[in-house]
Coordinates of C-alpha atoms and ligand atoms in Angstrom, one line a residue:
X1 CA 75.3 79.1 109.2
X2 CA 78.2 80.8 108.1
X3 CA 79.1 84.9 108.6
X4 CA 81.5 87.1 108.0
X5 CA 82.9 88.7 111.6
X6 CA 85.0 90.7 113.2
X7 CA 86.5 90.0 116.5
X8 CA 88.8 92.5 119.1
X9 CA 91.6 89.5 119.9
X10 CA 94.2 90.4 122.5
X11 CA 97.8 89.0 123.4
X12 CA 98.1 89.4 127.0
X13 CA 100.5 91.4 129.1
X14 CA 102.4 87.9 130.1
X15 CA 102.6 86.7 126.4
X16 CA 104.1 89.9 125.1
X17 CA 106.3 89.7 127.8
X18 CA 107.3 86.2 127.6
X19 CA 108.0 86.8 123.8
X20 CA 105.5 84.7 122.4
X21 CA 103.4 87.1 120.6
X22 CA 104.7 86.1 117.5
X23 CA 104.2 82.6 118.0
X24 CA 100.6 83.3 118.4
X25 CA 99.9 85.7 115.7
X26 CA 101.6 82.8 113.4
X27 CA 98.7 80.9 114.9
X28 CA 95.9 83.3 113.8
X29 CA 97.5 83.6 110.3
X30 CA 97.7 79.5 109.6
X31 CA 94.2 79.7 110.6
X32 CA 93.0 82.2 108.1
X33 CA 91.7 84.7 109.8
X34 CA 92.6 88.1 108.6
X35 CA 94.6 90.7 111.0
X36 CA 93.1 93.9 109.9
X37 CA 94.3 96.1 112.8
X38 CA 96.6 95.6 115.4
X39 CA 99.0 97.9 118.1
X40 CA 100.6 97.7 121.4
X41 CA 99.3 99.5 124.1
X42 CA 100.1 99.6 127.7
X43 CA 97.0 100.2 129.3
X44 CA 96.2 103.1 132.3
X45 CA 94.0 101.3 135.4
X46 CA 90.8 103.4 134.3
X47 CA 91.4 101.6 130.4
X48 CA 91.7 98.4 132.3
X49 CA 88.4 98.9 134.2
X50 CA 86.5 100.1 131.3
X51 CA 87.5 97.4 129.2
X52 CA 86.6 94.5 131.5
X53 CA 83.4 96.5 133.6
X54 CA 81.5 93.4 132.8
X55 CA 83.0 91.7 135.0
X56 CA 83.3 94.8 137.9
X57 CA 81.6 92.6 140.7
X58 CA 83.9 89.6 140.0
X59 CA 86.1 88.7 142.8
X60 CA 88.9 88.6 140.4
X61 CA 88.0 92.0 139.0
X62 CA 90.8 94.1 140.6
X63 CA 93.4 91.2 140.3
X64 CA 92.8 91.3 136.6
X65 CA 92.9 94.9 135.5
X66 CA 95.8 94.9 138.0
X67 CA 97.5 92.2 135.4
X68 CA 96.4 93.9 132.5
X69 CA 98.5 96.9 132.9
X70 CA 101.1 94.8 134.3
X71 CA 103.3 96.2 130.6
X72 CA 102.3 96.3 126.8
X73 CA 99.9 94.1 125.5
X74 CA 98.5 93.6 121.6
X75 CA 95.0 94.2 120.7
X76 CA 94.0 93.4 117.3
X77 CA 91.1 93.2 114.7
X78 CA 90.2 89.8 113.4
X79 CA 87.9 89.1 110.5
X80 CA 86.9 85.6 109.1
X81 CA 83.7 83.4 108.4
X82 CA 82.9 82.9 111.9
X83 CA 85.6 85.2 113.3
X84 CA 84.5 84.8 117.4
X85 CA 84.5 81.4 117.8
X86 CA 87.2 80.5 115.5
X87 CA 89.6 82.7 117.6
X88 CA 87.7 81.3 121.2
X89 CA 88.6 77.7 119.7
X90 CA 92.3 78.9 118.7
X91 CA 92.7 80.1 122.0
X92 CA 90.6 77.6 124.1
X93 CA 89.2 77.2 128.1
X94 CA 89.9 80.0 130.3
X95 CA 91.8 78.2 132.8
X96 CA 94.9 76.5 130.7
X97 CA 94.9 73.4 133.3
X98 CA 91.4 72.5 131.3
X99 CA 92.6 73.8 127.6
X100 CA 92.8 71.5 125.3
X101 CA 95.7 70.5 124.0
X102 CA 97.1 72.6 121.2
X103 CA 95.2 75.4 121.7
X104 CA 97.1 78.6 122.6
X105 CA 96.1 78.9 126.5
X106 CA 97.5 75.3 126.5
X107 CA 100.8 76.3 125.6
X108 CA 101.4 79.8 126.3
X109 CA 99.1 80.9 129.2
X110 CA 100.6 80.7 132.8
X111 CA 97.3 80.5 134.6
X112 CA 93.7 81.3 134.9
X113 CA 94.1 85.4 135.0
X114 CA 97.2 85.4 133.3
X115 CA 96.2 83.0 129.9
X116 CA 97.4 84.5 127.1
X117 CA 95.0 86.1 124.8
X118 CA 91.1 87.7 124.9
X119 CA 88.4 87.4 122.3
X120 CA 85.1 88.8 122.2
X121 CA 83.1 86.5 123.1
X122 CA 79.6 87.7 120.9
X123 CA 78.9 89.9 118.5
X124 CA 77.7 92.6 120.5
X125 CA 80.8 92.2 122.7
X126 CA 82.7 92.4 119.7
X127 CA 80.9 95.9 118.7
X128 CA 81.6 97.1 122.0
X129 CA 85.8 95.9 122.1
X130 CA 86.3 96.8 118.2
X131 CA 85.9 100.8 119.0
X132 CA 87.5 100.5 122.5
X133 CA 91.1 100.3 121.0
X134 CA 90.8 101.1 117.1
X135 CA 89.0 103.8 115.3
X136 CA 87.4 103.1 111.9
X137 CA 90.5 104.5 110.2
X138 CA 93.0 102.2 111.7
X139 CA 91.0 99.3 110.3
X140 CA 92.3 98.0 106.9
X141 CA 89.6 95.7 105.0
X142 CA 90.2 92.8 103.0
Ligands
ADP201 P1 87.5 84.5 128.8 O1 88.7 85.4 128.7 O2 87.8 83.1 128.5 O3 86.3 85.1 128.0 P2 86.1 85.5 131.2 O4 85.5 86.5 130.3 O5 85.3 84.7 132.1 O6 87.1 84.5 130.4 O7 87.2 86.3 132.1 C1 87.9 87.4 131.7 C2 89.3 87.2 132.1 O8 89.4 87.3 133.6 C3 90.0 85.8 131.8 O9 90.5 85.7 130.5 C4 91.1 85.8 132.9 O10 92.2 86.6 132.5 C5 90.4 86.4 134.1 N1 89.8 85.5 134.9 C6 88.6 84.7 134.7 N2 88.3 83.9 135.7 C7 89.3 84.2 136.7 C8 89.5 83.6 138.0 N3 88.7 82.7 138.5 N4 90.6 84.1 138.6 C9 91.4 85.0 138.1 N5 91.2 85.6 136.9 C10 90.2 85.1 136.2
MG202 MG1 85.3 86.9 128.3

């Protein structure tokens, strides 16, 4: 089954820093899926936390909102049949050293915490990401 969805993607503190953001939002425009909001932001701790509270009993949780306000990174809105899992299979494993090849944490990411990108990884994770950096106003529909 096909669906129209909407998916909070992110380019990482290291890949806006390394200069690749481009590079990867070529990537989500060969693959069709719209951009219908995006921004830089350099995230506060407390954002940081917020935004990945999911994961607050984590060992790496400290480590990782740590990175995340390491500088600027780019959240963005993407919409497409299929939206999450097309961007989770543009941006593939978590840990680049079992990526597959091609896919963005293959080529960009550095390591395990610092890979790259985000996407929502359901659609009620998606709900909750959307509104956590962009207001209904800053959303442009196709
Ligand atoms: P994903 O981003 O692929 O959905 P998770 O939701 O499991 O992965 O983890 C969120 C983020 O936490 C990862 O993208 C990565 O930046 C970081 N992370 C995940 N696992 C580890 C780990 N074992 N060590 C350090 N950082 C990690
Ligand atoms: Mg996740």
């Amino acid at each position: 089954m096909t669906r129209t969805e909407r998916t909070l993607a992110i380019i990482k503190p290291d890949a806006v820093a390394k200069g690749v953001a481009g590079r990867i939002i070529s990537r989500i425009e060969e693959s069709g899926l719209a951009i219908l909001a995006a921004r830089l932001v350099h995230l506060t701790d407390a954002q940081a936390r917020g935004f990945y509270a999911v994961h607050r009993d984590r060992p790496f949780y400290a480590s990782l909102c740590a990175f995340m306000t390491q500088g600027p990174c780019l959240p963005m809105v993407l919409e497409g049949e299929n939206a999450i899992q097309r961007w989770r299979d543009l941006m593939g494993a978590t840990d680049p050293a079992s990526a597959a090849p091609s896919t963005i944490r293959k080529e960009f990411a550095s390591s395990i915490e610092a890979n790259a990108v985000h996407g929502s990884d359901a659609p009620e994770t998606a709900a909750f990401e959307i509104p956590y950096f962009f207001a209904a106003v800053e959303i442009c529909p196709r």
